[in-house]
CSV table of C-alpha atoms in Angstrom, one decimal:
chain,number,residue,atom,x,y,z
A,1,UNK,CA,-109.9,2.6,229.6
A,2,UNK,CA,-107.4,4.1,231.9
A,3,UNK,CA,-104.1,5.0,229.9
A,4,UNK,CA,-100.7,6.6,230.6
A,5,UNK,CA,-98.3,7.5,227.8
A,6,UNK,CA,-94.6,7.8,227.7
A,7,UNK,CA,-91.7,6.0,229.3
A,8,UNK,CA,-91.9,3.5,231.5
A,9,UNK,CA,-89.5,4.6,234.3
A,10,UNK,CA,-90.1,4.9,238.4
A,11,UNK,CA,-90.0,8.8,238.1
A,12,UNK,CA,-93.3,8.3,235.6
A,13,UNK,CA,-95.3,7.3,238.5
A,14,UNK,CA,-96.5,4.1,236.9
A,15,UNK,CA,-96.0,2.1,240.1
A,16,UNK,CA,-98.6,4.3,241.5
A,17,UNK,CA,-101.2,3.6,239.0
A,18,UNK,CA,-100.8,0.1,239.7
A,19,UNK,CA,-100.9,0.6,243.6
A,20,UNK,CA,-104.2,3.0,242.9
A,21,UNK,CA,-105.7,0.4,240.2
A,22,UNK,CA,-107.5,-1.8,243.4
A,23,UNK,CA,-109.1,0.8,244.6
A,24,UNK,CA,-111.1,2.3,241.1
A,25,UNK,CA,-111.4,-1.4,240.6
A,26,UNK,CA,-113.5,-1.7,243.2
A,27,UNK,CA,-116.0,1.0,241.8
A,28,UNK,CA,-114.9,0.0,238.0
A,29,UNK,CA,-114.4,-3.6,237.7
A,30,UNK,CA,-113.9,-3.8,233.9
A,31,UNK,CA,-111.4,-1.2,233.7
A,32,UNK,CA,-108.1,-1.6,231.8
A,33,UNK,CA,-105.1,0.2,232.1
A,34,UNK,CA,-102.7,1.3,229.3
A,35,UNK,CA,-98.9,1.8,229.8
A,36,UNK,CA,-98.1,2.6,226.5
A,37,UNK,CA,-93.8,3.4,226.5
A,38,UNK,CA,-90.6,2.0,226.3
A,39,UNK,CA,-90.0,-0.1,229.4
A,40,UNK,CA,-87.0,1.4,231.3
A,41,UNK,CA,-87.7,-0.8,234.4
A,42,UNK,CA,-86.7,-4.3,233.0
A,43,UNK,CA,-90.2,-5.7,233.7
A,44,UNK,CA,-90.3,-4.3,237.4
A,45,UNK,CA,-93.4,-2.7,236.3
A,46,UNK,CA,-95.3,-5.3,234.8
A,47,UNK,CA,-93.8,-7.7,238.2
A,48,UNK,CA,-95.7,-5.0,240.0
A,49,UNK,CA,-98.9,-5.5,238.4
A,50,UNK,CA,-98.7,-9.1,238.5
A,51,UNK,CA,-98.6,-9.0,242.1
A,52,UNK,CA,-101.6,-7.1,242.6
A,53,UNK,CA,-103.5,-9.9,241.7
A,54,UNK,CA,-105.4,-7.7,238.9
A,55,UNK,CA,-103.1,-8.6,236.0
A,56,UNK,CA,-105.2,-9.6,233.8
A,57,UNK,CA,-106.7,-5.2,233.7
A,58,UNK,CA,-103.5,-4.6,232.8
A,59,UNK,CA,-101.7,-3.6,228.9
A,60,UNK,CA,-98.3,-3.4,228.7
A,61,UNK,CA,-97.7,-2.0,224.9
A,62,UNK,CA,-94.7,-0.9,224.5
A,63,UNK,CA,-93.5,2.5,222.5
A,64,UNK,CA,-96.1,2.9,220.1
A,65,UNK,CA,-95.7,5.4,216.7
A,66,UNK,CA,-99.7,5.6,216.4
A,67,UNK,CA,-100.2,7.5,219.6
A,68,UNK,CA,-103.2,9.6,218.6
A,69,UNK,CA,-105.2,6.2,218.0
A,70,UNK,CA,-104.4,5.3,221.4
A,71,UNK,CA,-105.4,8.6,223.1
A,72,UNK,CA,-108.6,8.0,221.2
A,73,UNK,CA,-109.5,5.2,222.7
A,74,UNK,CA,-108.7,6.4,226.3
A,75,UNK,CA,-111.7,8.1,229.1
A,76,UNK,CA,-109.1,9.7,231.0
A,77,UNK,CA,-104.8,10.0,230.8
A,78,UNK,CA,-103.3,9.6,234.4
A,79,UNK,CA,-99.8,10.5,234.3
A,80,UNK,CA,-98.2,11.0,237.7
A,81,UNK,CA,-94.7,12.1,237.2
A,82,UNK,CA,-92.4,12.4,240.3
A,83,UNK,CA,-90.6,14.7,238.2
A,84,UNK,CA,-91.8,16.7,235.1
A,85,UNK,CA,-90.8,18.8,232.9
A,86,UNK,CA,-93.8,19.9,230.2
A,87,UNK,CA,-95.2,16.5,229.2
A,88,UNK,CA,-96.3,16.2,225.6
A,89,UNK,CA,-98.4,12.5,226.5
A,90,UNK,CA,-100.9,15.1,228.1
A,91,UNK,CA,-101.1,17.9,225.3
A,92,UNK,CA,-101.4,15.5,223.2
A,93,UNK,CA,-104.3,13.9,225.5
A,94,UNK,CA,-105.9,17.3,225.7
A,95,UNK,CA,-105.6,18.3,222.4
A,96,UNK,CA,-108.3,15.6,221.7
A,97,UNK,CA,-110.9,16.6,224.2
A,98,UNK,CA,-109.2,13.9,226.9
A,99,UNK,CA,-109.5,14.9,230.7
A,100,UNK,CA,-106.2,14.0,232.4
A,101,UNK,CA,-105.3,13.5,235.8
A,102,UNK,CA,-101.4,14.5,236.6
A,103,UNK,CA,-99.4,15.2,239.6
A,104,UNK,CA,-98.3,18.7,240.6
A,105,UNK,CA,-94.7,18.9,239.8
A,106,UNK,CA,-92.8,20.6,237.0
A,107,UNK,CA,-94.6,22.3,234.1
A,108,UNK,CA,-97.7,19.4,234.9
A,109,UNK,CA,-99.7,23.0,236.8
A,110,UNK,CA,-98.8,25.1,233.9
A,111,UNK,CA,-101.3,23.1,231.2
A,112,UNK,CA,-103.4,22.0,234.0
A,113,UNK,CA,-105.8,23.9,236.4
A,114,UNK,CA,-107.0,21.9,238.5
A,115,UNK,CA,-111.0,21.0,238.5
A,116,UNK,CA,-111.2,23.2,235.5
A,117,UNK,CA,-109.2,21.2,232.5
A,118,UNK,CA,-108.4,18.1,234.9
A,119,UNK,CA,-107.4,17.0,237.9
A,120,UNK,CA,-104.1,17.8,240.0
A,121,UNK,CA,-102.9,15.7,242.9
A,122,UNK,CA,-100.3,15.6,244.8
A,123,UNK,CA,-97.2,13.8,243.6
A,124,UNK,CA,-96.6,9.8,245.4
A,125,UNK,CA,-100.7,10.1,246.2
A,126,UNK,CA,-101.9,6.8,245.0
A,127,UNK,CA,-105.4,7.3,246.9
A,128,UNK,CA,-105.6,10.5,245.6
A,129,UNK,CA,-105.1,9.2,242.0
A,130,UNK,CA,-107.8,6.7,242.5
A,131,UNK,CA,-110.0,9.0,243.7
A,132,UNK,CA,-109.6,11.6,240.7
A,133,UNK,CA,-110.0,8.8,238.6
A,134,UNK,CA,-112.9,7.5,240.2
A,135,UNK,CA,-114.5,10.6,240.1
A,136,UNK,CA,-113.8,11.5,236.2
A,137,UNK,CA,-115.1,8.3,235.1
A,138,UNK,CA,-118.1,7.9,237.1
A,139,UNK,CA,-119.2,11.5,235.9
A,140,UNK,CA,-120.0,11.1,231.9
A,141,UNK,CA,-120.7,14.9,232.1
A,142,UNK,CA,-117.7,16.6,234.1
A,143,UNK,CA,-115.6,14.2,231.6
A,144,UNK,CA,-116.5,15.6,228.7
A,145,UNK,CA,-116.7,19.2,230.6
A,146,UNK,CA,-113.1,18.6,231.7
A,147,UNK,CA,-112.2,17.4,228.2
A,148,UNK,CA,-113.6,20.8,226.2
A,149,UNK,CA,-111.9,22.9,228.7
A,150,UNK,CA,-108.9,20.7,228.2
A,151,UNK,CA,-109.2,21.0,224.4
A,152,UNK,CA,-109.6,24.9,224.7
A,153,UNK,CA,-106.7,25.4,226.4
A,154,UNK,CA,-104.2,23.7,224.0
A,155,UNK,CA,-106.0,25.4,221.4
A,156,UNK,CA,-105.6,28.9,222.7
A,157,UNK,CA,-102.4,28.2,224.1
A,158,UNK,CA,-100.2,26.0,222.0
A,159,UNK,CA,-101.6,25.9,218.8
A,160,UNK,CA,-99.4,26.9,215.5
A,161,UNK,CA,-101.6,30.3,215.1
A,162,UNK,CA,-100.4,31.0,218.8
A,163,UNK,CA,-96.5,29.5,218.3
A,164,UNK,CA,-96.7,32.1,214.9
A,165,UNK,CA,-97.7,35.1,216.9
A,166,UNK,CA,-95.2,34.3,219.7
A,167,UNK,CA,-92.4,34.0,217.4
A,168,UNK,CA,-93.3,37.2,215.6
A,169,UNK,CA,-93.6,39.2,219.3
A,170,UNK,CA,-90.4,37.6,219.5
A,171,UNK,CA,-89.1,38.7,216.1
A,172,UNK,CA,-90.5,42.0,216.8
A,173,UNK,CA,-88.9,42.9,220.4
A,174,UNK,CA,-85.3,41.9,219.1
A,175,UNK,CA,-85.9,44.0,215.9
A,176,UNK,CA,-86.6,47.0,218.6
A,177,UNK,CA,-83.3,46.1,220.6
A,178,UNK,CA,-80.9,45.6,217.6
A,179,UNK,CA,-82.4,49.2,216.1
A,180,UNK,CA,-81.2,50.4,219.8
A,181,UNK,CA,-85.1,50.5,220.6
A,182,UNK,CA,-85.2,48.8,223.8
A,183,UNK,CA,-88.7,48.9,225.5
């Protein structure tokens, strides 16, 4: 299972998934792809995917409150954003061991290094979506390699232990300034 969390809008990169979706269908014929999201596109999307001639690998389910359940059930969260800022879908993907496939734009290369924690590629690269793809699910072992690392990495870097010390550094430097300590 294929999935991709969060609005469904043109700058999301959806269309790409669709236009990629052929081509890791031709390695994984059973695949299914998960758009879980608020439609923004008025069905444009879902249009698209009919047109492919593959509708029937496709899931459409709308915003969803139960998103942890659906990350669950994912092998591998594509999101490739256009534009980006820092994308909770794939935190939240990571957090549960998920490898995740994302373009490199915005804050996307700030939670993922590429081949170490998932895959980057290059934003409006449907070819080089399907590849990633291909590659992550035909390789049970770099999955779950990618995954750890993944986990890891929100662990170390975004857990509440790590928010707590930030905000006490934080705490601590203005403390400094307002005693006229500035360092």
């Amino acid at each position: 299972m294929i999935g991709s969390a969060g609005d469904l809008r043109f700058i999301k990169g959806h269309h790409l998934i669709i236009k990629a979706a052929p081509l890791i269908l031709q390695e994984f014929p059973d695949a299914v792809f998960v758009f879980v999201g608020a439609d923004f596109t008025n069905g444009e999307l879902r249009r698209h995917a009919n047109e492919t001639g593959f509708s029937d690998h496709f899931r459409f389910a709308g915003f969803r409150f139960d998103a942890v359940r659906f990350m669950s059930a994912i092998d591998v969260l594509v999101q490739p954003s256009l534009s980006e800022g820092l994308p909770r879908a794939i935190l939240e993907a990571m957090s549960l061991s998920k490898p995740v496939i994302g373009s490199g734009v915005g804050g996307i290369p700030e939670i993922i290094q590429d081949e170490v924690n998932g895959y980057l590629v290059s934003p409006n690269d449907a070819q080089a979506l399907a590849e990633g793809t291909c590659k992550v699910l035909s390789n049970p072992s770099l999955r779950m390699k990618l995954g750890k690392q993944a986990y890891e990495m929100v662990k170390e870097k975004f857990s509440v232990e790590r928010m707590i010390q930030d905000f006490e550094s934080l705490y601590e430097s203005l403390a400094h300034i307002e005693h006229g300590n500035i360092s």
